[in-house]
CSV table of C-alpha atoms in Angstrom, one decimal:
chain,number,residue,atom,x,y,z
A,1393,PRO,CA,40.3,52.4,-125.0
A,1394,ARG,CA,40.2,48.7,-124.4
A,1395,PRO,CA,42.0,47.2,-121.4
A,1396,GLN,CA,44.0,44.9,-123.7
A,1397,ARG,CA,45.3,47.8,-125.6
A,1398,ALA,CA,46.7,49.3,-122.4
A,1399,ALA,CA,48.4,46.1,-121.5
A,1400,ALA,CA,49.8,45.7,-124.9
A,1401,ALA,CA,51.2,49.3,-124.8
A,1402,ALA,CA,52.8,48.5,-121.4
A,1403,ALA,CA,54.4,45.4,-122.8
A,1404,GLU,CA,55.7,47.3,-125.8
A,1405,ALA,CA,57.1,50.1,-123.7
A,1406,SER,CA,59.5,47.7,-122.1
A,1407,ALA,CA,61.4,46.9,-125.3
A,1408,PRO,CA,61.3,50.0,-127.6
A,1409,ALA,CA,65.0,50.0,-128.6
A,1410,GLU,CA,65.0,46.5,-129.9
A,1411,ARG,CA,61.8,47.1,-131.8
A,1412,GLY,CA,63.3,50.0,-133.6
A,1413,ARG,CA,66.3,48.0,-134.7
A,1414,THR,CA,64.3,44.9,-135.9
A,1415,CYS,CA,61.8,47.1,-137.7
A,1416,CYS,CA,64.5,48.4,-140.0
A,1417,ALA,CA,65.9,45.0,-140.6
A,1418,ARG,CA,62.5,43.7,-141.7
A,1419,MET,CA,62.2,46.2,-144.6
A,1420,ALA,CA,59.5,44.7,-146.8
A,1421,ALA,CA,60.6,43.8,-150.3
A,1422,PRO,CA,58.3,45.2,-153.0
A,1423,GLY,CA,55.1,43.1,-152.9
A,1424,ARG,CA,56.0,41.4,-149.7
A,1425,VAL,CA,54.0,42.1,-146.5
A,1426,PRO,CA,55.8,41.7,-143.2
A,1427,ALA,CA,53.1,39.4,-141.7
A,1428,LEU,CA,53.5,38.4,-138.1
A,1429,ALA,CA,50.9,35.9,-137.3
A,1430,VAL,CA,47.7,34.3,-138.6
A,1431,VAL,CA,45.0,33.1,-136.3
A,1432,ILE,CA,41.7,31.2,-136.8
A,1433,VAL,CA,38.9,31.7,-134.3
A,1434,GLY,CA,35.9,29.4,-134.2
A,1435,ARG,CA,32.6,30.0,-132.5
A,1436,ASN,CA,34.1,30.5,-129.0
A,1437,GLU,CA,37.6,29.2,-129.1
A,1438,LEU,CA,40.9,29.9,-130.8
A,1439,VAL,CA,41.2,27.0,-133.2
A,1440,TYR,CA,44.5,27.6,-134.9
A,1441,GLU,CA,47.4,30.0,-134.7
A,1442,ARG,CA,50.7,30.3,-136.5
A,1443,ARG,CA,53.6,32.7,-136.2
A,1444,LEU,CA,54.6,33.8,-139.7
A,1445,ALA,CA,58.1,34.5,-141.0
A,1446,ALA,CA,58.4,38.1,-139.8
A,1447,GLY,CA,57.0,37.4,-136.4
A,1448,ARG,CA,59.4,37.3,-133.5
A,1449,GLU,CA,59.1,34.8,-130.6
A,1450,GLU,CA,59.6,37.3,-127.9
A,1451,GLN,CA,56.9,39.6,-129.3
A,1452,ALA,CA,54.4,36.8,-129.5
A,1453,HIS,CA,52.4,37.9,-126.5
A,1454,VAL,CA,52.0,41.4,-128.0
A,1455,HIS,CA,50.8,39.9,-131.2
A,1456,GLN,CA,48.3,37.8,-129.3
A,1457,PHE,CA,46.9,40.9,-127.5
A,1458,VAL,CA,46.5,42.9,-130.6
A,1459,LEU,CA,44.8,40.0,-132.5
A,1460,HIS,CA,42.4,39.4,-129.7
A,1461,SER,CA,41.5,43.0,-129.2
A,1462,ALA,CA,40.8,43.2,-133.0
A,1463,LEU,CA,38.1,40.6,-132.6
A,1464,ASP,CA,35.7,43.2,-131.2
A,1465,MET,CA,36.2,45.3,-134.4
A,1466,VAL,CA,35.6,42.3,-136.5
A,1467,GLU,CA,32.3,41.7,-134.7
A,1468,GLU,CA,31.2,45.3,-135.6
A,1469,LYS,CA,32.3,45.2,-139.2
A,1470,VAL,CA,30.8,41.8,-140.0
A,1471,TRP,CA,27.3,43.3,-140.0
A,1472,ALA,CA,28.2,46.1,-142.4
A,1473,THR,CA,29.0,43.8,-145.3
A,1474,THR,CA,28.0,40.4,-146.9
A,1475,ALA,CA,31.5,39.8,-148.3
A,1476,MET,CA,33.8,37.3,-146.6
A,1477,ALA,CA,36.8,39.6,-146.7
A,1478,LEU,CA,36.5,42.6,-144.4
A,1479,SER,CA,38.4,45.3,-146.1
A,1480,PRO,CA,40.4,47.2,-145.8
A,1481,HIS,CA,42.0,46.5,-142.5
A,1482,VAL,CA,39.8,45.8,-139.5
A,1483,ASP,CA,42.0,47.3,-136.8
A,1484,GLU,CA,45.2,49.3,-136.4
A,1485,PHE,CA,47.5,49.6,-133.4
A,1486,ASN,CA,50.7,51.6,-133.7
A,1487,GLU,CA,52.6,50.0,-136.5
A,1488,PHE,CA,50.4,46.8,-136.6
A,1489,GLN,CA,47.4,46.2,-138.9
A,1490,VAL,CA,44.9,43.4,-138.5
A,1491,ARG,CA,43.0,42.0,-141.5
A,1492,ALA,CA,40.1,39.7,-141.2
A,1493,TRP,CA,38.1,37.2,-143.2
A,1494,VAL,CA,34.8,35.6,-142.1
A,1495,ALA,CA,34.2,32.0,-143.3
A,1496,ALA,CA,30.8,30.6,-144.2
A,1497,ASP,CA,30.4,29.0,-140.8
A,1498,GLY,CA,31.3,32.2,-138.9
A,1499,ALA,CA,34.9,31.3,-138.2
A,1500,ARG,CA,37.2,34.3,-138.3
A,1501,PHE,CA,40.6,34.3,-139.9
A,1502,LEU,CA,42.9,37.1,-138.7
A,1503,LEU,CA,46.2,38.2,-140.1
A,1504,LEU,CA,48.5,40.5,-138.2
A,1505,HIS,CA,51.1,42.5,-140.2
A,1506,GLU,CA,53.2,45.6,-140.0
A,1507,LYS,CA,52.0,48.6,-142.0
A,1508,VAL,CA,53.4,48.8,-145.5
A,1509,ALA,CA,54.4,52.1,-147.0
A,1510,ASP,CA,51.5,54.4,-147.7
A,1511,ASP,CA,51.6,54.1,-151.4
A,1512,LEU,CA,48.2,53.5,-153.0
A,1513,ALA,CA,49.4,50.9,-155.5
A,1514,LYS,CA,51.3,49.0,-152.8
A,1515,ARG,CA,48.3,49.1,-150.5
A,1516,THR,CA,45.9,47.7,-153.1
A,1517,ARG,CA,48.4,45.0,-154.0
A,1518,THR,CA,48.8,44.1,-150.4
A,1519,GLU,CA,45.0,44.0,-149.9
A,1520,ASP,CA,44.7,41.7,-153.0
A,1521,ASN,CA,47.4,39.4,-151.9
A,1522,ILE,CA,46.0,39.1,-148.4
A,1523,ARG,CA,42.5,38.4,-149.8
A,1524,SER,CA,43.8,35.7,-152.1
A,1525,PHE,CA,45.7,34.2,-149.1
A,1526,PHE,CA,42.5,34.1,-147.1
A,1527,GLU,CA,40.5,32.6,-149.9
A,1528,GLU,CA,42.9,29.7,-150.2
A,1529,VAL,CA,43.1,29.2,-146.4
A,1530,ASN,CA,39.3,29.2,-146.5
A,1531,GLU,CA,39.5,26.2,-148.9
A,1532,LEU,CA,41.7,24.3,-146.5
A,1533,TYR,CA,39.6,25.2,-143.5
A,1534,THR,CA,36.4,24.0,-145.3
A,1535,LYS,CA,38.0,20.6,-145.9
A,1536,ILE,CA,39.0,20.4,-142.2
A,1537,VAL,CA,35.5,21.2,-141.1
A,1538,LEU,CA,34.0,18.6,-143.5
A,1539,ASN,CA,36.0,15.9,-141.8
A,1540,PRO,CA,33.5,13.9,-139.8
A,1541,PHE,CA,36.0,13.4,-137.0
A,1542,TYR,CA,36.5,17.1,-136.5
A,1543,GLU,CA,34.5,18.4,-133.5
A,1544,VAL,CA,33.2,22.0,-133.5
A,1545,ASP,CA,35.7,24.5,-132.0
A,1546,ALA,CA,38.4,21.8,-131.6
A,1547,LYS,CA,42.0,22.8,-132.2
A,1548,ILE,CA,43.2,22.1,-135.7
A,1549,THR,CA,46.1,19.8,-135.1
A,1550,SER,CA,46.6,18.4,-138.6
A,1551,PRO,CA,50.3,18.9,-139.6
A,1552,SER,CA,49.4,19.0,-143.3
A,1553,PHE,CA,47.1,21.9,-142.7
A,1554,ASP,CA,49.9,23.7,-140.9
A,1555,ARG,CA,52.4,23.1,-143.7
A,1556,ARG,CA,49.9,24.2,-146.3
A,1557,VAL,CA,49.1,27.4,-144.5
A,1558,ALA,CA,52.8,28.2,-144.3
A,1559,ALA,CA,53.3,27.4,-148.0
A,1560,LEU,CA,50.4,29.7,-148.8
A,1561,ALA,CA,51.8,32.5,-146.7
A,1562,ALA,CA,55.1,32.2,-148.6
A,1563,LYS,CA,53.3,32.1,-151.9
A,1564,TRP,CA,51.4,35.3,-151.3
A,1565,GLY,CA,54.5,37.1,-150.0
A,1566,LEU,CA,53.4,37.2,-146.4
A,1567,GLY,CA,56.3,37.2,-143.9
B,1221,TRP,CA,21.9,-17.0,-158.0
B,1222,ARG,CA,18.2,-17.3,-158.0
B,1223,ALA,CA,17.5,-14.8,-160.8
B,1224,PRO,CA,14.0,-14.4,-162.3
B,1225,ALA,CA,13.7,-16.8,-165.2
B,1226,SER,CA,14.4,-15.1,-168.5
B,1227,LYS,CA,15.4,-16.1,-172.1
B,1228,GLN,CA,18.9,-15.0,-171.4
B,1229,SER,CA,19.4,-17.3,-168.4
B,1230,GLU,CA,17.9,-20.3,-170.3
B,1231,ARG,CA,20.3,-19.6,-173.2
B,1232,SER,CA,23.3,-19.4,-171.0
B,1233,ALA,CA,22.3,-22.6,-169.1
B,1234,ARG,CA,21.7,-24.5,-172.2
B,1235,GLY,CA,24.5,-23.5,-174.6
B,1236,ARG,CA,28.1,-22.8,-174.0
B,1237,PRO,CA,29.3,-22.2,-170.5
B,1238,ALA,CA,29.8,-18.5,-169.5
B,1239,SER,CA,33.6,-18.9,-169.1
B,1240,ALA,CA,34.0,-19.7,-172.8
B,1241,ALA,CA,32.7,-16.2,-173.7
B,1242,ALA,CA,35.5,-13.7,-174.4
B,1243,PRO,CA,36.1,-11.8,-171.1
B,1244,SER,CA,36.0,-8.4,-172.7
B,1245,THR,CA,32.6,-8.8,-174.2
B,1246,MET,CA,31.2,-10.0,-170.9
B,1247,GLN,CA,32.8,-7.1,-169.1
B,1248,ASN,CA,31.5,-4.7,-171.7
B,1249,ARG,CA,28.0,-6.1,-171.4
B,1250,TYR,CA,28.0,-5.7,-167.7
B,1251,THR,CA,29.5,-2.2,-167.8
B,1252,ARG,CA,26.7,-1.2,-170.1
B,1253,LEU,CA,24.1,-2.8,-167.9
B,1254,GLY,CA,25.6,-1.0,-164.9
B,1255,GLU,CA,25.4,2.3,-166.6
B,1256,THR,CA,21.8,1.8,-167.7
B,1257,CYS,CA,20.7,0.8,-164.2
B,1258,TYR,CA,22.5,3.7,-162.7
B,1259,GLY,CA,20.7,6.0,-165.1
B,1260,LYS,CA,17.3,4.7,-164.2
B,1261,LEU,CA,17.7,5.0,-160.4
B,1262,ASP,CA,16.9,8.0,-158.3
B,1263,LYS,CA,20.0,9.9,-157.2
B,1264,ILE,CA,21.0,11.6,-153.9
B,1265,SER,CA,23.7,14.2,-153.4
B,1266,ALA,CA,27.1,12.5,-153.0
B,1267,GLU,CA,28.2,15.0,-150.4
B,1268,LEU,CA,25.1,14.3,-148.3
B,1269,PHE,CA,25.8,10.6,-148.5
B,1270,THR,CA,29.5,11.0,-147.6
B,1271,LEU,CA,28.7,13.3,-144.7
B,1272,THR,CA,25.9,11.1,-143.4
B,1273,TYR,CA,28.2,8.1,-143.4
B,1274,GLY,CA,30.9,10.1,-141.8
B,1275,ALA,CA,28.6,11.3,-139.0
B,1276,LEU,CA,27.6,7.6,-138.5
B,1277,VAL,CA,31.2,6.4,-138.1
B,1278,ALA,CA,32.2,9.4,-136.0
B,1279,ASP,CA,29.3,8.7,-133.7
B,1280,LEU,CA,30.2,5.0,-133.4
B,1281,VAL,CA,33.8,5.9,-132.6
B,1282,ARG,CA,32.6,8.3,-129.9
B,1283,ASN,CA,30.3,5.7,-128.3
B,1284,TYR,CA,32.4,2.6,-128.5
B,1285,LYS,CA,35.9,3.4,-127.3
B,1286,ASP,CA,37.3,0.1,-128.7
B,1287,VAL,CA,38.1,0.4,-132.4
B,1288,ASP,CA,37.6,-3.3,-133.0
B,1289,GLU,CA,34.1,-3.1,-131.7
B,1290,VAL,CA,33.4,-0.3,-134.1
B,1291,ASN,CA,34.7,-2.3,-137.0
B,1292,GLY,CA,32.5,-5.2,-135.9
B,1293,LYS,CA,29.4,-2.9,-135.6
B,1294,LEU,CA,30.1,-1.4,-139.1
B,1295,GLU,CA,30.3,-4.9,-140.6
B,1296,GLN,CA,27.1,-6.0,-138.9
B,1297,MET,CA,25.3,-3.0,-140.1
B,1298,GLY,CA,26.6,-3.6,-143.6
B,1299,TYR,CA,25.4,-7.2,-143.4
B,1300,ASN,CA,21.9,-6.1,-142.5
B,1301,ILE,CA,21.9,-3.6,-145.4
B,1302,GLY,CA,23.2,-6.3,-147.8
B,1303,LEU,CA,20.4,-8.8,-146.9
B,1304,ARG,CA,17.9,-6.2,-148.2
B,1305,LEU,CA,20.0,-4.5,-150.9
B,1306,ILE,CA,20.3,-7.7,-152.9
B,1307,ASP,CA,16.5,-7.7,-153.6
B,1308,GLU,CA,16.7,-4.2,-154.9
B,1309,PHE,CA,19.8,-5.1,-157.0
B,1310,LEU,CA,18.2,-8.1,-158.6
B,1311,ALA,CA,14.9,-6.3,-159.3
B,1312,LYS,CA,16.5,-3.3,-160.8
B,1313,SER,CA,19.2,-4.9,-162.8
B,1314,GLY,CA,17.7,-8.3,-163.8
B,1315,VAL,CA,21.1,-9.9,-164.1
B,1316,PRO,CA,21.0,-13.6,-165.2
B,1317,ARG,CA,22.4,-16.5,-163.4
B,1318,CYS,CA,26.2,-16.5,-163.1
B,1319,GLY,CA,28.3,-19.2,-164.6
B,1320,SER,CA,31.3,-18.7,-162.3
B,1321,PHE,CA,32.5,-16.7,-159.3
B,1322,ARG,CA,34.6,-14.7,-161.8
B,1323,GLU,CA,31.4,-13.6,-163.4
B,1324,SER,CA,29.9,-12.8,-160.1
B,1325,ALA,CA,32.8,-10.6,-159.2
B,1326,GLU,CA,32.5,-8.7,-162.5
B,1327,ILE,CA,28.8,-8.2,-161.9
B,1328,ILE,CA,29.4,-7.0,-158.4
B,1329,SER,CA,31.9,-4.4,-159.7
B,1330,ARG,CA,30.4,-3.3,-162.9
B,1331,VAL,CA,26.7,-3.4,-162.0
B,1332,GLY,CA,26.4,-3.5,-158.3
B,1333,PHE,CA,29.0,-0.9,-157.3
B,1334,LYS,CA,28.1,1.2,-160.3
B,1335,MET,CA,24.4,1.3,-159.5
B,1336,PHE,CA,24.7,2.2,-155.9
B,1337,LEU,CA,27.9,4.2,-155.5
B,1338,ASN,CA,28.7,5.2,-159.1
B,1339,VAL,CA,32.2,3.8,-158.9
B,1340,THR,CA,33.6,0.7,-160.7
B,1341,PRO,CA,36.3,-1.0,-158.6
B,1342,GLU,CA,39.0,-2.8,-160.4
B,1343,VAL,CA,38.7,-6.6,-160.0
B,1344,GLY,CA,42.1,-8.3,-159.7
B,1345,ASN,CA,44.5,-10.4,-157.7
B,1346,TRP,CA,42.7,-13.6,-158.4
B,1347,ASN,CA,43.9,-16.7,-156.6
B,1348,GLU,CA,44.6,-19.9,-158.5
B,1349,GLN,CA,41.3,-21.6,-157.9
B,1350,GLY,CA,39.4,-18.4,-158.9
B,1351,THR,CA,37.7,-18.1,-155.6
B,1352,SER,CA,39.3,-15.0,-154.2
B,1353,CYS,CA,39.8,-11.5,-155.6
B,1354,THR,CA,40.2,-7.9,-154.6
B,1355,PHE,CA,38.1,-4.9,-155.5
B,1356,ALA,CA,40.3,-1.9,-155.7
B,1357,LEU,CA,38.7,1.6,-155.4
B,1358,GLU,CA,40.8,4.4,-156.8
B,1359,ASP,CA,38.4,7.0,-155.4
B,1360,ASN,CA,36.1,6.0,-152.6
B,1361,PRO,CA,33.0,8.2,-152.3
B,1362,LEU,CA,32.7,7.2,-148.6
B,1363,GLU,CA,36.1,8.6,-147.7
B,1364,ASP,CA,35.9,12.2,-149.2
B,1365,PHE,CA,37.4,14.8,-146.8
B,1366,VAL,CA,38.0,12.2,-144.1
B,1367,GLU,CA,41.2,12.2,-142.0
B,1368,LEU,CA,41.4,9.6,-139.3
B,1369,PRO,CA,42.4,11.0,-135.9
B,1370,SER,CA,45.2,9.4,-134.0
B,1371,SER,CA,42.8,8.1,-131.4
B,1372,ALA,CA,41.1,5.9,-134.1
B,1373,LYS,CA,44.1,3.9,-135.3
B,1374,GLY,CA,43.0,0.6,-136.8
B,1375,LEU,CA,39.6,1.8,-137.7
B,1376,LYS,CA,38.3,0.1,-140.9
B,1377,TYR,CA,36.4,3.1,-142.2
B,1378,CYS,CA,34.7,1.2,-145.1
B,1379,ASN,CA,33.9,-1.9,-143.2
B,1380,LEU,CA,30.2,-1.3,-144.0
B,1381,LEU,CA,31.0,-2.2,-147.6
B,1382,CYS,CA,32.5,-5.5,-146.5
B,1383,GLY,CA,29.3,-6.3,-144.6
B,1384,VAL,CA,27.1,-5.4,-147.5
B,1385,LEU,CA,29.0,-7.8,-149.8
B,1386,ARG,CA,28.7,-10.6,-147.2
B,1387,GLY,CA,25.0,-10.1,-146.6
B,1388,ALA,CA,24.0,-9.7,-150.2
B,1389,LEU,CA,25.9,-12.7,-151.4
B,1390,GLU,CA,24.7,-14.8,-148.5
B,1391,SER,CA,21.1,-14.2,-149.8
B,1392,VAL,CA,22.1,-15.7,-153.1
B,1393,HIS,CA,23.6,-18.7,-151.5
B,1394,LEU,CA,27.3,-17.7,-151.7
B,1395,ALA,CA,29.1,-17.8,-148.4
B,1396,VAL,CA,31.9,-15.3,-148.6
B,1397,GLU,CA,34.5,-13.6,-146.4
B,1398,SER,CA,35.3,-9.9,-147.2
B,1399,GLU,CA,37.8,-7.7,-145.5
B,1400,ILE,CA,39.7,-4.5,-146.1
B,1401,VAL,CA,43.3,-5.1,-147.1
B,1402,SER,CA,44.4,-1.6,-147.8
B,1403,ASP,CA,42.8,1.8,-147.1
B,1404,ALA,CA,43.6,5.2,-148.4
B,1405,LEU,CA,42.9,6.7,-144.9
B,1406,MET,CA,45.7,4.5,-143.4
B,1407,GLY,CA,48.2,5.7,-145.9
B,1408,ASP,CA,47.9,3.2,-148.7
B,1409,ALA,CA,47.5,4.2,-152.3
B,1410,ARG,CA,43.9,3.1,-152.6
B,1411,THR,CA,41.1,1.2,-150.8
B,1412,GLU,CA,41.1,-2.6,-151.5
B,1413,ILE,CA,38.6,-5.2,-150.3
B,1414,ARG,CA,39.4,-8.8,-150.6
B,1415,LEU,CA,36.4,-11.1,-151.3
B,1416,THR,CA,36.8,-14.9,-150.8
B,1417,LEU,CA,34.2,-17.5,-151.7
B,1418,LYS,CA,34.0,-20.0,-148.8
B,1419,HIS,CA,31.3,-22.3,-150.1
B,1420,ILE,CA,28.0,-22.4,-151.8
B,1421,ILE,CA,25.1,-22.6,-149.4
B,1422,GLU,CA,22.9,-25.7,-150.0
B,1423,ASP,CA,19.2,-25.5,-149.5
B,1424,GLN,CA,18.5,-26.7,-146.1
B,1425,THR,CA,15.2,-28.3,-145.3
B,1426,ASN,CA,13.7,-27.8,-141.9
B,1427,GLU,CA,14.4,-30.6,-139.4
B,1428,ASP,CA,10.7,-31.1,-138.8
B,1429,TYR,CA,10.1,-31.9,-142.4
B,1430,HIS,CA,9.9,-35.6,-143.0
B,1431,ASP,CA,9.8,-37.2,-146.3
B,1432,GLU,CA,6.6,-39.1,-146.5
């Protein structure tokens, strides 16, 4: 059990009732995945993060904990496969699932979402949607990295990148 | 232009002046020449070129905090490149002497830019005397994937090209001024360089030379 997990559990325990209510309100429409946040981690630093539609501001710290603790799992799984998409999900915590994609330069894209119903067709569709989302974010990320003025591990501050990621999330039914 | 003597140049010097030729045939001729020359030259990867230039500019920006100084350095580097590039250009293309600055501009665009960058900028916006025009690049190979950071406002990313034009033309006795008037990186639709002919450089004899 990782220390972050314990801290996350403690943080969650403080607001269980509210969580129950909001969970029901966020019932996923067919094909939609209730995605909470997407994060890009470079070599050593967090380079980009964005709260997606289903994510709540007050739960942001919980999401951060879960995503960061998932990085250890990504590290393990990365050596098991040569594909860029690590499937299925990389880590699970209560009702959260974390999906990961490793870019060509080693940067990791992480997506945090709530578990969808355990129906095989739905799960495969979710996985496909998320993989497509990651592929397109990979295109955008590559263009950022090719910019000569972009320093390694610097924060991605381009507003057009931000807008495009949000548009892609909406396109693939995330959040 | 001091082009190597050839039948073509003798003909054009003797017969009708170049400006009397229909513009489209002259342009077609140079377009074809440009394509032939481009085909003959060794190629390098365009991405390698773009990334190398990008690294160069990024490095300059990091070292010289003042953007105007970086612009000046890029122009100076371009000037040095141009002084040497003109020999390569004349040797590989064998263009004849030009009859007018208009012809020079067409050659620069259709043969020069084509040979070295594989783009043909549109020549336009001529002034009345025919001594100033703009070269408009719809897609600029130097600027692929580049986004200027806010700390580099006013950076003329393609200033190297301006220097190349100035250096190359100075070697063939045309004193010009070239500057970037619009840049895709600064939000304009495309990159435009304005080239203005200042004067023709006369041969200067050394002061120590005395006529005997």
